Every structure is written in structure tokens, then in C-alpha cells.
Short mmCIF file of C-alpha atoms in Angstrom, two decimals:
data_model
loop_
_atom_site.label_atom_id
_atom_site.label_comp_id
_atom_site.label_asym_id
_atom_site.label_seq_id
_atom_site.Cartn_x
_atom_site.Cartn_y
_atom_site.Cartn_z
CA UNK A 1 105.23 127.89 84.47
CA UNK A 2 105.35 124.05 83.62
CA UNK A 3 108.34 122.23 85.65
CA UNK A 4 109.73 118.87 85.32
CA UNK A 5 110.18 117.14 88.43
CA UNK A 6 112.51 113.97 88.45
CA UNK A 7 112.75 111.73 91.48
CA UNK A 8 109.06 112.79 92.30
CA UNK A 9 108.87 109.61 94.55
CA UNK A 10 112.10 110.25 96.29
CA UNK A 11 112.65 111.94 99.89
CA UNK A 12 113.25 115.42 98.04
CA UNK A 13 110.80 115.08 95.46
CA UNK A 14 107.84 114.29 97.68
CA UNK A 15 108.66 117.53 99.72
CA UNK A 16 109.41 120.06 96.71
CA UNK A 17 106.03 118.72 94.95
CA UNK A 18 103.53 120.41 97.25
CA UNK A 19 105.51 123.80 97.21
CA UNK A 20 105.83 123.84 93.55
CA UNK A 21 101.98 123.40 93.22
CA UNK A 22 101.43 126.36 96.19
CA UNK A 23 103.44 128.73 93.89
CA UNK A 24 101.05 128.11 90.98
CA UNK A 25 103.52 125.76 88.62
CA UNK A 26 102.11 122.95 86.62
CA UNK A 27 104.22 119.95 87.56
CA UNK A 28 105.14 116.91 85.49
CA UNK A 29 106.28 114.42 87.61
CA UNK A 30 108.79 111.51 86.46
CA UNK A 31 108.30 108.26 88.16
CA UNK A 32 109.46 104.75 87.26
CA UNK A 33 106.31 103.21 88.59
CA UNK A 34 102.88 105.11 88.80
CA UNK A 35 101.72 102.71 91.34
CA UNK A 36 104.22 103.84 93.91
CA UNK A 37 103.33 107.61 93.35
CA UNK A 38 100.70 108.79 95.75
CA UNK A 39 99.39 112.54 95.63
CA UNK A 40 96.48 114.23 97.29
CA UNK A 41 93.48 114.67 95.11
CA UNK A 42 93.69 118.57 94.96
CA UNK A 43 96.68 118.12 93.01
CA UNK A 44 95.42 116.69 90.24
CA UNK A 45 94.65 119.72 87.93
CA UNK A 46 98.14 120.72 88.73
CA UNK A 47 100.24 117.68 87.72
CA UNK A 48 100.90 115.46 85.02
CA UNK A 49 102.51 112.07 86.02
CA UNK A 50 104.48 110.12 83.36
CA UNK A 51 106.55 106.93 83.87
CA UNK A 52 110.15 107.27 82.86
CA UNK A 53 113.31 104.91 83.76
CA UNK A 54 116.39 107.58 82.96
CA UNK A 55 118.79 104.22 82.44
CA UNK A 56 116.45 103.46 79.27
CA UNK A 57 116.65 106.32 76.69
CA UNK A 58 113.35 105.29 75.08
CA UNK A 59 111.11 106.30 78.00
CA UNK A 60 112.43 109.64 77.90
CA UNK A 61 110.11 110.21 74.61
CA UNK A 62 107.10 110.98 77.08
CA UNK A 63 108.89 114.09 78.67
CA UNK A 64 107.30 117.47 76.83
CA UNK A 65 109.07 119.49 75.00
CA UNK A 66 107.17 122.78 76.36
CA UNK A 67 108.76 122.57 80.02
CA UNK A 68 110.09 125.68 81.11
CA UNK A 69 112.66 124.20 83.90
CA UNK A 70 113.47 121.05 85.04
CA UNK A 71 114.70 119.47 88.56
CA UNK A 72 117.30 116.76 88.41
CA UNK A 73 116.47 114.85 91.71
CA UNK A 74 118.13 111.21 90.49
CA UNK A 75 120.46 109.26 92.33
CA UNK A 76 121.21 105.77 91.54
CA UNK A 77 123.00 104.23 94.84
CA UNK A 78 120.18 101.63 94.52
CA UNK A 79 122.16 99.83 91.94
CA UNK A 80 124.90 97.52 92.69
CA UNK A 81 127.80 98.51 95.29
CA UNK A 82 130.15 98.68 92.23
CA UNK A 83 128.43 100.18 89.43
CA UNK A 84 125.99 103.08 90.91
CA UNK A 85 128.41 105.67 89.70
CA UNK A 86 128.13 104.31 86.05
CA UNK A 87 124.35 104.34 86.44
CA UNK A 88 124.33 107.63 87.49
CA UNK A 89 126.46 108.88 84.44
CA UNK A 90 124.09 107.02 82.07
CA UNK A 91 120.96 108.57 83.55
CA UNK A 92 122.54 112.33 83.37
CA UNK A 93 123.59 111.74 79.83
CA UNK A 94 120.08 110.48 78.67
CA UNK A 95 118.55 113.21 80.74
CA UNK A 96 120.42 116.10 79.31
CA UNK A 97 120.29 114.75 75.76
CA UNK A 98 116.59 115.00 76.14
CA UNK A 99 116.27 118.32 78.05
CA UNK A 100 118.86 119.72 75.28
CA UNK A 101 115.96 119.40 73.08
CA UNK A 102 113.01 120.84 75.14
CA UNK A 103 112.40 124.71 75.45
CA UNK A 104 113.71 124.47 79.34
CA UNK A 105 115.71 127.40 80.28
CA UNK A 106 117.00 126.07 83.54
CA UNK A 107 118.15 122.69 85.07
CA UNK A 108 118.52 122.46 88.66
CA UNK A 109 120.64 119.57 90.44
CA UNK A 110 120.94 118.79 94.19
CA UNK A 111 124.42 117.56 94.67
CA UNK A 112 126.79 116.88 97.48
CA UNK A 113 129.56 119.14 98.98
CA UNK A 114 132.91 118.14 96.93
CA UNK A 115 135.42 120.76 98.52
CA UNK A 116 137.62 118.13 99.81
CA UNK A 117 140.70 117.13 97.72
CA UNK A 118 140.29 113.34 98.54
CA UNK A 119 136.53 112.37 97.43
CA UNK A 120 134.43 109.13 98.22
CA UNK A 121 133.24 107.02 95.50
CA UNK A 122 129.70 108.58 95.99
CA UNK A 123 130.72 112.25 96.19
CA UNK A 124 132.88 111.81 93.09
CA UNK A 125 129.78 110.30 91.19
CA UNK A 126 127.93 113.33 92.37
CA UNK A 127 130.47 115.56 90.85
CA UNK A 128 130.80 113.53 87.54
CA UNK A 129 126.72 114.08 87.15
CA UNK A 130 127.35 117.85 87.89
CA UNK A 131 129.89 117.90 84.91
CA UNK A 132 127.61 116.07 82.62
CA UNK A 133 124.89 118.55 83.30
CA UNK A 134 126.67 121.52 82.82
CA UNK A 135 127.93 120.34 79.29
CA UNK A 136 124.47 120.67 78.17
CA UNK A 137 122.82 123.55 76.34
CA UNK A 138 120.64 124.54 79.17
CA UNK A 139 121.77 126.94 81.87
CA UNK A 140 122.40 124.53 85.10
CA UNK A 141 122.31 125.52 88.77
CA UNK A 142 123.98 122.86 91.25
CA UNK A 143 123.08 123.12 95.07
CA UNK A 144 125.72 121.13 96.75
CA UNK A 145 124.37 119.95 100.45
CA UNK A 146 126.04 117.94 102.97
CA UNK A 147 124.20 116.24 105.82
CA UNK A 148 120.43 117.08 105.59
CA UNK A 149 118.37 116.95 108.80
CA UNK A 150 114.81 116.13 108.47
CA UNK A 151 112.39 113.83 109.51
CA UNK A 152 112.71 110.78 107.42
CA UNK A 153 116.27 111.92 105.98
CA UNK A 154 118.43 109.05 106.13
CA UNK A 155 121.27 110.99 107.86
CA UNK A 156 118.72 111.78 110.51
CA UNK A 157 117.24 108.51 110.91
CA UNK A 158 120.82 106.91 111.32
CA UNK A 159 121.66 109.63 113.88
CA UNK A 160 118.06 109.03 115.90
CA UNK A 161 118.73 105.02 115.75
CA UNK A 162 122.00 105.13 116.99
CA UNK A 163 121.09 107.75 119.94
CA UNK A 164 117.99 105.87 120.97
CA UNK A 165 119.43 102.29 121.16
CA UNK A 166 123.23 102.91 122.54
CA UNK A 167 123.76 104.79 125.80
CA UNK A 168 127.46 103.96 125.23
CA UNK A 169 129.08 103.85 121.63
CA UNK A 170 132.40 102.62 120.52
CA UNK A 171 132.95 104.40 117.29
CA UNK A 172 135.11 104.55 114.31
CA UNK A 173 137.52 107.96 114.12
CA UNK A 174 135.48 109.08 111.25
CA UNK A 175 132.91 110.54 114.01
CA UNK A 176 135.51 113.23 114.33
CA UNK A 177 135.09 114.52 110.70
CA UNK A 178 133.59 117.85 110.09
CA UNK A 179 130.37 118.50 108.48
CA UNK A 180 128.05 121.45 107.91
CA UNK A 181 124.41 120.08 108.26
CA UNK A 182 121.53 121.94 106.90
CA UNK A 183 117.77 121.71 107.57
CA UNK A 184 115.59 120.10 104.91
CA UNK A 185 113.50 123.16 105.07
CA UNK A 186 116.21 125.27 104.03
CA UNK A 187 117.28 122.96 101.48
CA UNK A 188 113.78 123.22 99.83
CA UNK A 189 113.69 127.09 100.18
CA UNK A 190 117.16 127.15 97.92
CA UNK A 191 115.54 124.62 95.67
CA UNK A 192 112.65 126.77 95.04
CA UNK A 193 114.06 130.12 95.08
CA UNK A 194 116.59 129.17 92.54
CA UNK A 195 113.89 128.25 89.88
CA UNK A 196 113.91 130.40 86.92
CA UNK A 197 116.28 132.98 88.65
CA UNK A 198 118.91 134.44 86.23
CA UNK A 199 121.04 135.04 89.16
CA UNK A 200 121.80 130.97 89.81
CA UNK A 201 122.11 130.19 85.99
CA UNK A 202 125.48 128.29 85.23
CA UNK A 203 126.71 128.44 88.87
CA UNK A 204 127.50 125.87 91.62
CA UNK A 205 126.64 126.93 95.16
CA UNK A 206 127.52 125.17 98.47
CA UNK A 207 124.41 125.37 100.93
CA UNK A 208 124.54 124.55 104.70
CA UNK A 209 123.36 125.66 108.11
CA UNK A 210 125.41 128.02 110.55
CA UNK A 211 126.93 125.44 112.33
CA UNK A 212 130.11 123.31 111.53
CA UNK A 213 130.03 120.08 113.74
CA UNK A 214 131.78 116.80 113.77
CA UNK A 215 129.60 113.57 113.43
CA UNK A 216 130.28 112.88 117.17
CA UNK A 217 128.92 116.71 118.34
CA UNK A 218 125.79 115.89 115.99
CA UNK A 219 124.86 112.50 118.04
CA UNK A 220 125.59 114.43 121.31
CA UNK A 221 123.47 117.37 120.27
CA UNK A 222 120.61 114.86 119.29
CA UNK A 223 121.11 113.20 122.75
CA UNK A 224 120.51 116.66 124.36
CA UNK A 225 117.31 117.51 122.43
CA UNK A 226 115.88 113.82 123.66
CA UNK A 227 117.32 114.68 127.05
CA UNK A 228 119.26 111.54 127.08
CA UNK A 229 122.80 110.81 128.36
CA UNK A 230 125.01 109.47 126.10
CA UNK A 231 128.76 108.56 126.07
CA UNK A 232 130.82 108.34 122.79
CA UNK A 233 134.39 106.97 122.55
CA UNK A 234 136.38 106.96 119.16
CA UNK A 235 138.86 104.26 118.34
CA UNK A 236 141.23 104.06 115.07
CA UNK A 237 140.79 100.27 114.64
CA UNK A 238 137.55 100.14 113.12
CA UNK A 239 137.94 99.78 109.31
CA UNK A 240 135.14 101.07 106.80
CA UNK A 241 133.86 97.61 106.43
CA UNK A 242 133.64 97.20 110.15
CA UNK A 243 132.01 100.71 110.28
CA UNK A 244 129.43 99.69 107.73
CA UNK A 245 128.22 96.66 109.59
CA UNK A 246 128.17 98.62 112.68
CA UNK A 247 125.68 101.11 111.19
CA UNK A 248 124.06 98.30 109.35
CA UNK A 249 123.25 96.23 112.78
CA UNK A 250 122.38 99.33 114.73
CA UNK A 251 120.49 101.30 112.51
CA UNK A 252 117.78 100.88 110.16
CA UNK A 253 119.95 101.33 107.00
CA UNK A 254 120.81 98.90 104.39
CA UNK A 255 124.36 97.67 104.19
CA UNK A 256 124.64 99.26 100.52
CA UNK A 257 123.58 102.53 101.76
CA UNK A 258 125.59 102.23 105.21
CA UNK A 259 128.83 101.37 102.90
CA UNK A 260 128.40 104.26 100.78
CA UNK A 261 127.63 106.66 103.60
CA UNK A 262 130.64 105.51 105.69
CA UNK A 263 133.03 106.35 102.68
CA UNK A 264 131.67 109.80 102.27
CA UNK A 265 131.90 110.48 106.09
CA UNK A 266 135.56 110.23 106.08
CA UNK A 267 135.22 113.22 103.82
CA UNK A 268 134.74 116.92 105.21
CA UNK A 269 131.69 118.33 103.83
CA UNK A 270 131.86 122.13 104.88
CA UNK A 271 130.60 124.94 102.60
CA UNK A 272 133.44 127.07 101.09
CA UNK A 273 131.22 130.19 101.13
CA UNK A 274 127.53 131.29 101.95
CA UNK A 275 126.99 133.96 98.91
CA UNK A 276 123.72 132.03 97.77
CA UNK A 277 122.21 133.10 101.39
CA UNK A 278 122.29 136.58 100.39
CA UNK A 279 121.65 136.29 96.86
CA UNK A 280 118.34 134.24 97.41
CA UNK A 281 117.76 136.10 100.85
CA UNK A 282 117.97 132.64 102.77
CA UNK A 283 118.96 132.57 106.47
CA UNK A 284 119.31 128.77 107.35
CA UNK A 285 118.35 127.83 110.81
CA UNK A 286 120.75 126.16 113.26
CA UNK A 287 121.32 122.61 113.71
CA UNK A 288 119.53 122.46 117.06
CA UNK A 289 116.64 124.21 115.33
CA UNK A 290 116.66 121.67 112.48
CA UNK A 291 116.54 118.65 115.08
CA UNK A 292 113.82 120.45 117.01
CA UNK A 293 111.43 120.75 113.85
CA UNK A 294 112.35 116.90 112.79
CA UNK A 295 111.32 115.80 116.22
CA UNK A 296 107.85 117.61 116.25
CA UNK A 297 107.20 116.27 112.76
CA UNK A 298 107.80 112.65 114.26
CA UNK A 299 105.45 113.14 117.32
CA UNK A 300 102.79 114.49 115.15
CA UNK A 301 103.15 111.73 112.62
CA UNK A 302 103.45 114.40 109.96
CA UNK A 303 106.59 112.92 108.17
CA UNK A 304 105.96 113.78 104.68
CA UNK A 305 108.74 111.51 103.15
CA UNK A 306 111.27 108.88 104.34
CA UNK A 307 114.32 107.47 102.64
CA UNK A 308 112.94 104.18 104.20
CA UNK A 309 110.23 104.13 101.46
CA UNK A 310 112.97 104.29 98.94
CA UNK A 311 113.58 100.82 97.16
CA UNK A 312 117.27 101.02 98.49
CA UNK A 313 116.24 100.37 101.86
CA UNK A 314 115.30 96.83 100.87
CA UNK A 315 115.08 94.02 98.28
CA UNK A 316 112.25 95.41 96.22
CA UNK A 317 112.78 95.05 92.59
CA UNK A 318 110.76 96.26 89.65
CA UNK A 319 107.44 97.90 89.87
CA UNK A 320 104.49 97.33 92.17
CA UNK A 321 102.32 96.13 89.34
CA UNK A 322 104.49 92.98 88.71
CA UNK A 323 103.53 91.77 92.57
CA UNK A 324 99.82 92.70 92.70
CA UNK A 325 98.86 89.27 91.17
CA UNK A 326 99.20 86.65 93.76
CA UNK A 327 100.32 83.21 92.39
CA UNK A 328 98.43 80.20 92.77
CA UNK A 329 100.55 77.30 91.07
CA UNK A 330 103.16 75.46 93.09
CA UNK A 331 102.63 77.60 96.18
CA UNK A 332 101.99 76.94 99.82
CA UNK A 333 99.02 79.12 101.70
CA UNK A 334 97.72 79.57 105.31
CA UNK A 335 94.20 80.86 104.59
CA UNK A 336 92.01 81.86 107.73
CA UNK A 337 88.68 84.25 107.72
CA UNK A 338 86.66 85.65 110.57
CA UNK A 339 83.26 87.48 111.10
CA UNK A 340 84.12 90.84 112.10
CA UNK A 341 82.40 92.95 114.77
CA UNK A 342 83.20 96.46 113.36
CA UNK A 343 84.48 97.04 109.73
CA UNK A 344 85.85 100.48 110.32
CA UNK A 345 87.55 99.26 113.60
CA UNK A 346 89.17 96.24 111.81
CA UNK A 347 90.06 98.24 108.57
CA UNK A 348 91.93 100.95 110.88
CA UNK A 349 93.77 98.06 112.73
CA UNK A 350 95.06 96.64 109.37
CA UNK A 351 96.06 99.91 108.13
CA UNK A 352 98.33 100.34 111.50
CA UNK A 353 99.81 97.13 111.15
CA UNK A 354 103.54 96.84 112.03
CA UNK A 355 105.89 99.54 113.13
CA UNK A 356 105.41 100.64 116.60
CA UNK A 357 101.87 99.15 116.53
CA UNK A 358 103.54 95.61 115.90
CA UNK A 359 101.62 92.44 114.64
CA UNK A 360 98.47 91.82 116.88
CA UNK A 361 99.85 88.67 118.11
CA UNK A 362 103.21 87.00 119.01
CA UNK A 363 105.42 90.35 118.28
CA UNK A 364 108.17 88.59 119.95
CA UNK A 365 108.21 86.01 117.21
CA UNK A 366 108.09 88.82 114.49
CA UNK A 367 111.00 90.43 116.24
CA UNK A 368 113.07 87.30 116.41
CA UNK A 369 112.52 86.66 112.78
CA UNK A 370 113.37 90.16 111.85
CA UNK A 371 116.76 89.70 113.97
CA UNK A 372 117.46 86.35 111.89
CA UNK A 373 116.66 88.34 108.48
CA UNK A 374 119.25 90.93 109.48
CA UNK A 375 121.89 88.61 110.45
CA UNK A 376 121.47 86.88 106.75
CA UNK A 377 121.90 90.39 105.41
CA UNK A 378 118.00 91.30 105.29
CA UNK A 379 116.38 94.22 106.14
CA UNK A 380 114.88 93.07 109.38
CA UNK A 381 112.00 94.96 111.04
CA UNK A 382 113.82 98.24 111.84
CA UNK A 383 112.72 100.10 108.85
CA UNK A 384 109.27 100.31 110.61
CA UNK A 385 106.67 102.59 108.79
CA UNK A 386 106.69 106.11 108.01
CA UNK A 387 103.08 106.63 109.35
CA UNK A 388 101.02 105.07 112.18
CA UNK A 389 98.12 104.86 110.19
CA UNK A 390 98.57 105.53 106.40
CA UNK A 391 99.64 103.32 103.72
CA UNK A 392 100.40 103.72 100.32
CA UNK A 393 101.64 101.42 97.58
CA UNK A 394 105.33 101.45 97.41
CA UNK A 395 105.76 102.15 101.26
CA UNK A 396 108.12 99.94 103.36
CA UNK A 397 106.52 98.25 106.42
CA UNK A 398 108.95 96.31 108.61
CA UNK A 399 110.28 93.57 106.11
CA UNK A 400 107.27 93.91 103.70
CA UNK A 401 106.64 96.11 100.93
CA UNK A 402 103.16 97.81 100.45
CA UNK A 403 102.15 96.53 96.67
CA UNK A 404 98.40 97.13 97.11
CA UNK A 405 96.24 99.35 99.48
CA UNK A 406 92.74 100.40 99.36
CA UNK A 407 90.76 101.33 102.19
CA UNK A 408 87.43 101.92 100.67
CA UNK A 409 87.73 98.29 99.32
CA UNK A 410 89.25 96.91 102.67
CA UNK A 411 92.20 95.34 100.80
CA UNK A 412 95.99 95.46 101.48
CA UNK A 413 98.49 93.13 99.95
CA UNK A 414 102.00 92.88 101.40
CA UNK A 415 105.08 91.47 99.50
CA UNK A 416 107.90 90.11 101.69
CA UNK A 417 111.46 91.79 101.43
CA UNK A 418 113.20 89.54 103.90
CA UNK A 419 115.76 86.91 102.90
CA UNK A 420 113.67 83.71 101.52
CA UNK A 421 114.50 80.83 99.62
CA UNK A 422 111.18 81.79 97.59
CA UNK A 423 108.61 84.38 97.60
CA UNK A 424 106.07 85.46 99.91
CA UNK A 425 102.80 87.72 100.31
CA UNK A 426 100.63 88.68 102.99
CA UNK A 427 96.95 89.59 101.93
CA UNK A 428 93.98 90.99 104.04
CA UNK A 429 90.61 91.39 102.55
CA UNK A 430 87.04 92.24 104.04
CA UNK A 431 83.94 90.89 101.98
CA UNK A 432 80.52 91.18 103.67
CA UNK A 433 81.64 91.80 107.12
CA UNK A 434 84.12 88.76 106.77
CA UNK A 435 87.86 89.20 107.16
CA UNK A 436 89.96 86.78 104.94
CA UNK A 437 93.45 86.61 105.93
CA UNK A 438 96.04 84.84 103.40
CA UNK A 439 99.75 84.18 103.71
CA UNK A 440 101.19 82.65 100.36
CA UNK A 441 104.58 81.31 99.76
CA UNK A 442 106.08 80.34 96.35
CA UNK A 443 109.08 77.93 97.23
CA UNK A 444 112.27 78.01 95.24
CA UNK A 445 113.69 74.52 94.89
CA UNK A 446 113.98 72.09 97.83
CA UNK A 447 115.32 75.00 100.43
CA UNK A 448 111.98 76.64 99.70
CA UNK A 449 109.74 73.46 100.77
CA UNK A 450 111.98 72.81 103.99
CA UNK A 451 111.72 76.66 104.97
CA UNK A 452 107.83 76.45 104.66
CA UNK A 453 107.41 73.19 106.81
CA UNK A 454 109.96 74.56 109.23
CA UNK A 455 108.07 77.58 110.10
CA UNK A 456 104.48 75.96 109.47
CA UNK A 457 104.09 75.22 113.33
CA UNK A 458 104.40 78.85 114.29
CA UNK A 459 101.97 79.84 111.51
CA UNK A 460 98.69 78.27 113.43
CA UNK A 461 99.95 80.47 116.43
CA UNK A 462 100.68 83.60 114.67
CA UNK A 463 98.32 83.89 111.96
CA UNK A 464 95.45 82.67 114.16
CA UNK A 465 95.91 85.20 116.93
CA UNK A 466 96.59 87.93 114.60
CA UNK A 467 93.26 87.55 112.48
CA UNK A 468 91.40 86.82 116.06
CA UNK A 469 92.70 90.20 117.04
CA UNK A 470 92.22 92.15 113.85
CA UNK A 471 88.29 90.94 113.83
CA UNK A 472 87.54 91.72 117.46
#
């Protein structure tokens, strides 16, 4: 079957793609930026990659008409805090208008549980998209999930950050809200088993694990899995804004996402029934089992996808290609070169830079810069990296975004997502056993120039030590 997969670079999209190929389907992957989409070479015969921006109806012309089914996995929370609901409605309308003209027999949408009488803006937007898709002529299957537990999911990473960093937590009262978490493996099983299954047509299903827990219980269960002693006290005085800042400063989430999550976490997300379990013969695993699986994936450095690599995690805008050409005019540069001892060893070091590995010199200064960035509303260094020694274009790397990575060529280009009065690039390139390292800064006005000269004394210390250790 030919399946249209939207959101192919997203958390769910990256995980369902290999499953669809394994089942023998041909997958048409919709991405906004081909440069951000990485897939194994063995997938090449079974996929087609097309660039589509669902906020631009003209780009949808590239979607083929001979598809059998379509997954709608698009969310627009990366828009501004006030209009992401409008963006989601626009995307859904453009999508369904196009799909109505194809041979598709089914649309599958992953939504949120919307059983509470009072919904957050985030969940109301999900429900609005569901209604738009249902109004199309193609049978729609909606799967409504609450908290998705898996390595790299936003919810899991927030829980992990809180438990790992805070022995004692003074928390908002919404931590007593009930939810029904579900393992990412079960979400994927529901999504794949619903595909072209007439029993699921024109229906909405709640999907969840067997446990109904409060967020406080979820945190304590995680602490138990990590064998950590944690104490949590809830107080009624933390407003949604304070709660959002609390998540923003303690965890790796962006303020934008923290605000949307806090709004949703005040709403109970509990399944009304579990009829789909017997319908598709799926037996969801417990929250404890889901945690164990996620922790194993992290320990084995086998995280397939992470929310941190999505654009919502930082300040990156536009396509990767727009940042590939490093400017030369009106820029400041710090250029260094050093002969390397072992090419393979140096490349492995470069491909492992940042995250837990660090920056090979002056890590405390990098951490300080990240802390300052966080204070001023930037991403800081808490995002780390998804893999310890694997890098692909589009990946987040501390407060950088990978815009070019070619291991055979020995070339890596990073673009800064920190708050800056200008733009910055960091480039590593190996030519004839010589490592070239270049930091480029394009200032914006007088503030940009003042910023460059204020950090210039640290560059000699940091960048000289870094290239020395990379080349050794």
C-alpha cells in the first residue's frame, strides 16, 4: 500500500516510518525541509520524500493522488503562543481539501484525550482539528492519547529532568491531576493496527495504559525506577505563569511548550473506555514497564527520536539550507587550525561534541553561557543531544542546531540558537590532516559589536583549548 506520512521528521513520525516499511508499505514522507530528514539507506527503495508546508496550500500539489491512506501527525505549537490553534486549523483544512481529491480510503489522526468538560487551549485545538478532518469525505480514525511515555518524548524528558535534578520539589497543585499514560510502543501499535482497518473507520478512540495516576505519582514512580529518594509538596499559590517558569528553568523544555503543557496538565486526561484494546487485540503495558523500556533505550544510546530535535525546542526558523552558507561580509571571525594525529579519532571527537561529552575545554564557561542564555529566554544547554556520537542535519546540540554534518567529508556546521544580538556559526573541517575551526559572528547593530568584543578575551582561552584537544 502507498501511505502518506505527514510529520515525518517528528517524534512519532520518525518511529512509525520503519514500522510501515517493515510491513511492506511504500511511504510518501511529507517534510518541510528535506535537509532535516535523515533515513537509513536501505529505506530508499520504499520511500519518497516530498517538501510540503501545510500552511501553504500551493505546496500540497506535490502530494500524489494514488495514496491508499494518510497519517496526520502535524501540530503547530511551534507557532506563537497566541495563534497556534489558528495555524493548526489552517493546516488541517488545507490537508483535508487535498486528501479529498486523492484515492485515500482512510485518514488516521493522533489527537489528545478530550473527555474533560473544561479543555485547555491546546486540547481544544486538537479537538477542532479532529472535527475538521471528520468533515472530509475520507473515513477518519482518531486516536486520542494522554501522556506518551517513551525515550525522547517531551513528557518523559520533563519527568526525568525534574526527578534527576530536584531531591525536594515544591510544586503546583496540578500535580494532583489524574492522567492515563501510555507507552510509545503501544501508541505505535494502535497506529499501525488501525491502518486500513474498516472497524476503525469514522470513529474516535481513547488510548491509554492500564494505570490511572496523578502527575505526582508519575514523578515518584520514576524516582523509584531510578532508585532515588524524592519528596514532593504541592502548594496552591503557584499560578500557571509561575508553573511555566518553574518547568522552563528546571527542565529542558522551552517556555512556549511549558506554558502549553501547564495549561493542559490542569485537565484530567483519562480514557472513557478501552474498547479499542479488544478491537485491535492490543494489551497496553503498565507505566512502570514503559519507564523501564525508556530507561533501557537511553542507557543503550538507542533513542530513535526526541522532541528536543523539533523546531519548537529552540529559536531556529526556516530551512536548514538557509544557514548553510556562512557569511563573510560584515562579520567577526575566530579562525584556528591545527595538524591532527589521527583523522578518525578527531572526527569521532567532533561527532561527540556537546551534551554529556562537553566541549573539550572550559566546560564550566559553556555551562555559564548556557545559564545566562536561559535567564534571557534562550534554550540554554539543557537540551543536550539525542545521541552520544551520532549527528544529523536538523538535530539540536545544546544551544546549537546542526545545519551540516558529513562524516566522510569531515565537516560539521552548527548554527547558534542562543539569544544573541546577531547570528553565529561554528564550523569544523578536516582537510589533508589539518583541522580547521572557525567561529563566525554577524553582529546586529552596535549591541552586536559590543557583544563580540566583550566575549573576545574568552575566545582565545576556549577555542584554542578546544582545537588542541580535538586534534590530539
